[in-house]
Structure formats: C-alpha cells, structure tokens
Coordinates of C-alpha atoms in Angstrom, one line a residue:
X1 CA 69.6 275.6 -5.0
X2 CA 69.2 272.0 -2.8
X3 CA 65.8 271.8 -1.0
X4 CA 64.0 269.3 0.6
X5 CA 60.1 269.3 -0.8
X6 CA 56.4 267.4 0.8
X7 CA 55.8 266.4 -2.6
X8 CA 52.3 264.6 -1.2
X9 CA 51.3 263.6 2.5
X10 CA 53.6 261.4 3.8
X11 CA 56.2 261.5 0.0
X12 CA 60.0 264.5 1.3
X13 CA 62.1 263.9 -1.9
X14 CA 65.4 265.7 -1.8
X15 CA 65.1 268.0 -5.1
X16 CA 68.9 270.3 -6.7
X17 CA 67.1 272.7 -8.5
X18 CA 70.8 274.2 -9.9
X19 CA 71.7 277.9 -9.4
X20 CA 69.2 280.6 -8.1
X21 CA 69.1 284.3 -9.5
X22 CA 68.3 287.5 -6.6
X23 CA 65.2 288.7 -8.1
X24 CA 64.7 292.7 -7.3
X25 CA 64.1 293.6 -3.8
X26 CA 65.4 290.3 -2.7
X27 CA 68.9 289.2 -0.9
X28 CA 70.2 285.6 -1.2
X29 CA 70.5 283.8 2.4
X30 CA 72.9 280.9 2.5
X31 CA 70.9 278.8 5.3
X32 CA 72.6 277.9 9.1
X33 CA 69.6 276.8 10.5
X34 CA 65.8 276.0 10.0
X35 CA 62.8 275.1 12.2
X36 CA 61.4 271.6 11.3
X37 CA 57.8 272.8 13.2
X38 CA 54.3 272.0 13.7
X39 CA 53.2 273.2 10.3
X40 CA 55.2 270.5 8.5
X41 CA 54.1 267.8 10.7
X42 CA 50.8 268.3 9.3
X43 CA 52.0 269.2 5.8
X44 CA 54.0 265.5 5.6
X45 CA 50.5 264.4 7.4
X46 CA 48.6 266.3 4.9
X47 CA 46.2 267.6 7.5
X48 CA 47.2 270.9 6.9
X49 CA 44.4 273.1 5.4
X50 CA 45.4 275.5 2.3
X51 CA 48.9 273.4 1.9
X52 CA 49.4 272.7 -2.1
X53 CA 52.1 270.4 -2.9
X54 CA 54.9 270.1 -3.6
X55 CA 55.8 273.0 -0.7
X56 CA 59.2 273.4 0.6
X57 CA 59.0 273.1 4.9
X58 CA 60.5 275.4 7.3
X59 CA 58.6 278.2 8.0
X60 CA 61.6 280.6 10.0
X61 CA 65.0 280.8 10.3
X62 CA 68.8 281.9 9.6
X63 CA 71.4 282.1 7.8
X64 CA 74.1 284.4 6.0
X65 CA 73.4 286.7 3.4
X66 CA 75.4 285.5 0.2
X67 CA 74.2 288.0 -2.6
X68 CA 72.0 291.1 -2.7
X69 CA 70.5 292.7 -5.7
X70 CA 71.3 296.2 -6.4
X71 CA 67.7 297.6 -4.8
X72 CA 68.7 296.4 -1.9
X73 CA 70.6 299.3 0.8
X74 CA 69.9 297.8 4.3
X75 CA 72.0 294.7 3.6
X76 CA 75.3 293.3 2.4
X77 CA 77.2 290.4 1.8
X78 CA 78.0 288.9 5.4
X79 CA 75.3 290.0 7.3
X80 CA 73.4 287.3 9.8
X81 CA 70.3 287.5 9.3
X82 CA 66.5 286.1 11.4
X83 CA 64.2 285.3 8.2
X84 CA 60.5 285.2 9.5
X85 CA 57.8 283.1 8.6
X86 CA 55.4 285.5 6.4
X87 CA 55.7 287.6 3.1
X88 CA 53.2 290.6 2.8
X89 CA 51.6 291.1 -0.5
X90 CA 52.8 294.8 -1.1
X91 CA 49.8 295.4 -2.9
X92 CA 46.6 295.6 -0.5
X93 CA 45.3 298.4 1.4
X94 CA 47.0 297.5 4.7
X95 CA 50.2 296.8 3.1
X96 CA 49.3 300.2 0.8
X97 CA 48.8 302.4 4.3
X98 CA 52.5 300.5 5.8
X99 CA 51.0 298.4 8.1
X100 CA 52.2 295.1 6.7
X101 CA 51.3 293.2 9.4
X102 CA 47.5 293.8 8.6
X103 CA 48.0 292.4 4.8
X104 CA 45.0 290.6 3.7
X105 CA 47.1 288.1 1.3
X106 CA 49.7 287.3 4.4
X107 CA 52.0 283.6 2.9
X108 CA 53.4 282.1 5.5
X109 CA 56.5 279.7 4.4
X110 CA 56.0 276.2 4.3
X111 CA 52.3 276.8 4.2
X112 CA 51.5 278.8 1.5
X113 CA 54.2 279.3 -0.3
X114 CA 57.9 277.6 -0.2
X115 CA 59.9 276.8 3.4
X116 CA 63.7 277.9 4.0
X117 CA 64.7 274.1 4.4
X118 CA 67.1 274.7 1.6
X119 CA 70.7 275.3 1.5
X120 CA 70.1 278.9 -0.1
X121 CA 67.2 280.5 -0.3
X122 CA 65.6 283.7 -1.7
X123 CA 63.5 286.0 0.2
X124 CA 62.5 289.5 0.4
X125 CA 63.8 291.9 2.2
X126 CA 61.2 293.1 4.5
X127 CA 61.3 289.3 5.6
X128 CA 64.8 290.0 7.4
X129 CA 65.9 291.0 10.5
X130 CA 69.6 291.4 11.4
X131 CA 70.9 289.3 14.4
X132 CA 73.2 289.8 17.0
X133 CA 75.8 288.3 17.7
X134 CA 74.3 287.0 21.5
X135 CA 71.8 285.0 19.5
X136 CA 72.5 281.9 18.2
X137 CA 71.4 280.7 14.5
X138 CA 69.4 278.0 16.5
X139 CA 68.4 280.5 19.3
X140 CA 66.8 282.6 16.6
X141 CA 64.5 280.0 15.5
X142 CA 61.9 280.9 18.6
X143 CA 62.2 284.1 17.7
X144 CA 58.6 284.1 16.2
X145 CA 57.6 282.4 19.3
X146 CA 58.6 285.6 21.4
X147 CA 57.3 288.1 19.3
X148 CA 53.6 286.0 19.7
X149 CA 54.0 286.1 23.2
X150 CA 54.7 290.2 23.5
X151 CA 51.3 290.4 21.4
X152 CA 49.8 287.6 23.7
X153 CA 50.8 290.0 26.6
X154 CA 50.1 293.4 25.5
X155 CA 46.5 291.6 23.5
X156 CA 45.0 290.3 26.7
X157 CA 46.9 293.9 28.5
X158 CA 48.4 291.5 31.0
X159 CA 49.7 293.2 34.0
X160 CA 51.7 292.9 37.1
X161 CA 50.7 291.1 39.7
X162 CA 48.2 289.6 36.8
X163 CA 46.9 285.4 37.5
X164 CA 47.8 284.8 33.9
X165 CA 47.0 280.4 32.8
X166 CA 49.1 279.3 30.1
X167 CA 47.3 276.0 28.8
X168 CA 50.1 273.7 27.3
X169 CA 53.8 273.7 27.8
X170 CA 55.2 273.3 24.2
X171 CA 57.7 275.6 23.1
X172 CA 55.6 279.0 22.9
X173 CA 54.0 278.0 26.4
X174 CA 57.2 278.0 28.1
X175 CA 58.3 280.8 26.4
X176 CA 55.5 282.5 27.1
X177 CA 55.5 282.0 30.3
X178 CA 58.5 283.5 30.6
X179 CA 57.7 286.6 29.4
X180 CA 54.9 286.7 31.3
X181 CA 57.7 286.4 34.4
X182 CA 59.1 289.4 32.4
X183 CA 56.4 291.5 32.6
X184 CA 55.7 290.6 36.6
X185 CA 52.7 288.7 36.5
X186 CA 52.3 285.7 38.0
X187 CA 52.3 282.5 35.5
X188 CA 50.1 279.0 36.2
X189 CA 51.5 276.6 33.3
X190 CA 49.1 273.6 32.6
X191 CA 49.8 270.7 31.0
X192 CA 50.1 266.7 31.5
X193 CA 53.0 266.0 31.1
X194 CA 55.0 266.1 34.0
X195 CA 58.6 266.5 31.6
X196 CA 57.8 269.9 30.1
X197 CA 56.0 270.9 33.7
X198 CA 59.6 270.0 35.0
X199 CA 61.3 272.2 32.6
X200 CA 59.0 275.1 33.1
X201 CA 60.0 275.0 37.2
X202 CA 63.6 274.9 35.9
X203 CA 63.0 278.3 34.6
X204 CA 62.1 279.7 37.6
X205 CA 58.0 279.4 36.9
X206 CA 56.5 278.4 40.8
X207 CA 52.9 277.7 39.7
X208 CA 52.4 274.7 37.9
X209 CA 49.8 272.3 37.3
X210 CA 49.7 268.6 35.7
X211 CA 45.9 268.4 34.2
X212 CA 46.1 264.4 33.6
X213 CA 46.6 263.9 37.8
X214 CA 44.8 267.1 39.7
X215 CA 41.3 268.9 39.1
X216 CA 42.3 272.2 37.2
X217 CA 39.8 274.9 37.9
X218 CA 40.0 273.5 41.4
X219 CA 43.6 274.5 42.3
X220 CA 43.5 277.4 39.9
X221 CA 41.2 278.8 42.4
X222 CA 43.6 277.8 45.6
X223 CA 46.1 279.3 44.1
X224 CA 44.3 282.9 43.8
X225 CA 42.2 282.9 46.5
X226 CA 39.2 281.9 45.0
X227 CA 39.3 284.8 42.1
X228 CA 40.3 282.6 39.8
X229 CA 42.8 283.9 36.5
X230 CA 42.1 287.4 35.9
X231 CA 44.1 286.4 32.0
X232 CA 43.9 283.1 30.3
X233 CA 46.3 282.2 26.9
X234 CA 45.4 279.2 24.9
X235 CA 48.4 277.7 23.1
X236 CA 47.1 276.2 20.3
X237 CA 49.4 273.2 19.8
X238 CA 48.5 271.7 23.1
X239 CA 45.3 269.3 24.1
X240 CA 46.0 269.2 28.1
X241 CA 42.5 271.3 28.7
X242 CA 39.7 270.4 26.6
X243 CA 38.4 273.7 25.4
X244 CA 35.4 273.8 26.8
X245 CA 36.4 273.3 30.1
X246 CA 39.0 276.5 29.5
X247 CA 37.2 279.4 31.0
X248 CA 35.8 277.8 33.8
X249 CA 39.5 278.5 35.5
X250 CA 38.8 282.3 34.4
X251 CA 37.9 285.0 36.2
X252 CA 34.6 287.2 35.8
X253 CA 35.8 289.7 33.9
X254 CA 38.6 288.2 32.7
X255 CA 40.1 287.9 28.9
X256 CA 40.8 284.8 27.4
X257 CA 43.1 284.5 23.5
X258 CA 42.9 281.3 21.2
X259 CA 47.4 281.9 20.8
X260 CA 48.8 280.4 17.6
X261 CA 48.2 278.4 14.2
X262 CA 47.7 275.6 12.1
X263 CA 45.2 273.5 14.1
X264 CA 41.6 272.5 13.1
X265 CA 40.0 275.3 14.3
X266 CA 36.6 273.6 13.5
X267 CA 37.2 271.2 15.9
X268 CA 37.6 273.8 18.9
X269 CA 34.7 273.9 20.8
X270 CA 33.8 277.0 23.8
X271 CA 31.7 277.1 26.8
X272 CA 29.6 279.6 25.2
X273 CA 28.0 279.9 28.6
X274 CA 30.5 280.6 30.3
X275 CA 31.7 283.7 28.2
X276 CA 28.1 285.3 28.6
X277 CA 27.6 284.5 32.4
X278 CA 31.3 286.0 33.4
X279 CA 31.5 288.6 30.3
X280 CA 34.7 286.8 29.4
X281 CA 36.9 288.5 26.8
X282 CA 38.2 286.2 23.9
X283 CA 41.0 286.6 21.0
X284 CA 42.4 285.0 18.1
X285 CA 46.1 286.0 18.8
X286 CA 48.6 284.6 16.0
X287 CA 50.6 288.2 15.2
X288 CA 53.9 288.6 15.3
X289 CA 55.8 291.0 12.8
X290 CA 55.4 294.3 14.6
X291 CA 56.6 292.1 17.2
X292 CA 60.0 290.5 16.3
X293 CA 62.6 293.5 17.3
X294 CA 61.2 293.2 20.4
X295 CA 61.8 289.5 21.0
X296 CA 65.8 289.7 18.9
X297 CA 66.6 292.0 22.0
X298 CA 64.8 289.6 24.7
X299 CA 66.6 286.8 23.2
X300 CA 69.6 288.5 23.6
X301 CA 69.6 289.7 26.5
X302 CA 68.6 286.6 28.3
X303 CA 65.3 287.5 29.5
X304 CA 63.9 284.4 27.4
X305 CA 66.1 280.8 27.9
X306 CA 65.4 278.6 24.6
X307 CA 68.4 276.3 24.5
X308 CA 67.4 273.3 26.2
X309 CA 64.2 273.0 23.8
X310 CA 66.3 272.7 20.7
X311 CA 66.5 268.7 19.5
X312 CA 69.4 270.0 16.6
X313 CA 69.1 267.4 12.9
X314 CA 71.5 267.5 10.4
X315 CA 70.0 268.3 7.5
X316 CA 70.1 264.8 5.7
X317 CA 68.2 263.5 8.9
X318 CA 64.7 265.8 7.5
X319 CA 62.9 262.7 6.2
X320 CA 63.5 260.2 9.1
X321 CA 62.3 263.6 11.6
X322 CA 59.2 263.4 9.8
X323 CA 58.3 260.1 9.9
X324 CA 59.2 260.4 13.6
X325 CA 57.1 263.3 13.7
X326 CA 54.2 261.6 12.1
X327 CA 54.7 258.6 14.3
X328 CA 53.8 260.1 17.7
X329 CA 57.7 260.8 18.9
X330 CA 57.4 264.4 20.4
X331 CA 60.6 267.2 20.1
X332 CA 60.3 270.6 21.8
X333 CA 61.7 272.4 19.1
X334 CA 63.2 270.7 16.0
X335 CA 66.6 272.8 14.8
X336 CA 67.9 272.2 11.4
X337 CA 71.4 272.7 10.4
X338 CA 74.5 271.8 8.4
X339 CA 73.0 272.4 5.5

C-alpha cells in the first residue's frame, strides 16, 4: 500500500507499506479520488488540534472495491463506493443503540486515524456507500459538504421564503446556498472575495454581499425589508465577517448556526448581548452521517453542481500542493486522482 504521510508539521513523505490484508467487516478499496482539504492543510501546518503524527491525510474519497472480507455481504468486487470521513467505535451506548452518527468516540480520517490518500485503503464497511454512475469519482468528495448542508437546513428549520444568510463562499457555503434554493429559501451569500461571489451568482444565487466593500448589516436590512435574516449559517472555514458581528444580521427570534469543524474554536467570540436581547437560538452543526444517502441523490440528480469547484491534481503532486496551501494559495477543493 502506497501512501503520503505527514510526518510532522511542514514535512510529508511517500511510504510504501507493502501488501495490506483485509480485516474482519472491512473492505479493500482501490482509491480513485481523495480530498485534500482544510483539515489536511491544518495538519501540515501543525495547527490541527488532536492530530498525532505521522498521519495519512485524505478526509474522504471514492474508489472501487477490490477485495472484501468474508463477513461483508452488501458490497462486492468492482463496486464504486464513497468513503465517508468518520468511523464510529461500535462499542459506546449510542453505537449499541444503532445511533452511530452520535457515537461518543467518532474518529475522523486524516485527523484521529490515517486517511485515504493512498493507492488502496482498508476501511470498515459501515463507512461505505454505493455510488451511482451519475456521480463521478471527483464529484464524490463533495458528498460530505452536501450532507452537512442538509443537516444545517434541518437543524435551523429553514423554510420556504426564509431569508437565509450564509457567511462564506467556500465549497461548503456555495453548496449550502444551492441546497437552500432547493428548499425554496432565499439565500444571501456573504464573502469578501468578488470572484467567489461571481460563482454564487452563476449558480443562481441572486443576493450576494461583498463584506470588504459593503456594510453587511445595512445591506441585509435593505434586502429583507428591515426584518433581517431569519436564519444564518456561518461556515467555519470563512473569515468573511467577524464572529462578533454575525448576530447583528439575524432577526429577533431567529436561528443561527456555526457550521463545520477543524478551526480554532476557542478564538471565536460571540456577541452574547445581541444573542440574549434578540432571543436568537445558536447551534453548532458538524454532523453528516444521517444525510449521506440524501446527499448522494442530490448530487446524482444535479440539484447541486460542484464541477467548477474542482482543482484536479495527480497523486505525485501532494507535497507541492500542501506547500501551496501552507503559503496561502486558495482553492475551492483540491481533488487527488491517479493513485
């Protein structure tokens, strides 16, 4: 098995680990694509809390089943599959009750355990989902984004006609805006990069705000007829608006969510005065597992478009692009192929 390993902050090495054996209730997958994501960048920089080196990056990906353990009945050699990012312990109370998405000891690929940036991966069968032909290997790395977007819509109870402010035109923010349109809400995408806002407009997002050039609160007031946004999602991979100001654009009795993970959460400062005075309900949202099947269906039916978000890189270029990320170059989503 050939892998890239981040051996320490700023250092990545290629390793040939030799033949790998399939374990009980596991599947061996020939990797066809894998994400190189924000969490991998943070691990390479030494800023990812909880990571232990060395670690194989790659939060999620797609591949083809090459070998199955005899205990596995739902997958066979040749199946195209999506590998989700989190592995449940199967031992805690929630897992034993069949609620693996609430596992008390969830582990994330590329952070808590080795990821899938390899030529082959040995993965537990419960992390795998069949991929329809209409979803390409590269598009599959966005399934997690779509799943968390669906969870955000459900958690915030976004309804038809709601003005829904989305801070950050990252991959997650742009996908969340598309999912909001699917549910007939009115997304308002906020970012400080005009090229990202242009992408939002090309995806059919009518309302966009450049936070580097406009007074965001005044613009939201104008767009909503003074009511402000009834729902807000702040994508945690964004810095388009100070956290302390985000509640100023939310309506009284509104709902807001901090969406995502793998940021320095202890540095987030929330305006508690506005939170209490407006009686705003605030959520932390990062769970995806329960919505992965729905996310695959939305991608297959083209209700969410992601092809323009992809920067495709070869397996051999991983160190080069980790350095580019560390040096501040921006990509909506790096997808590693050619393993």
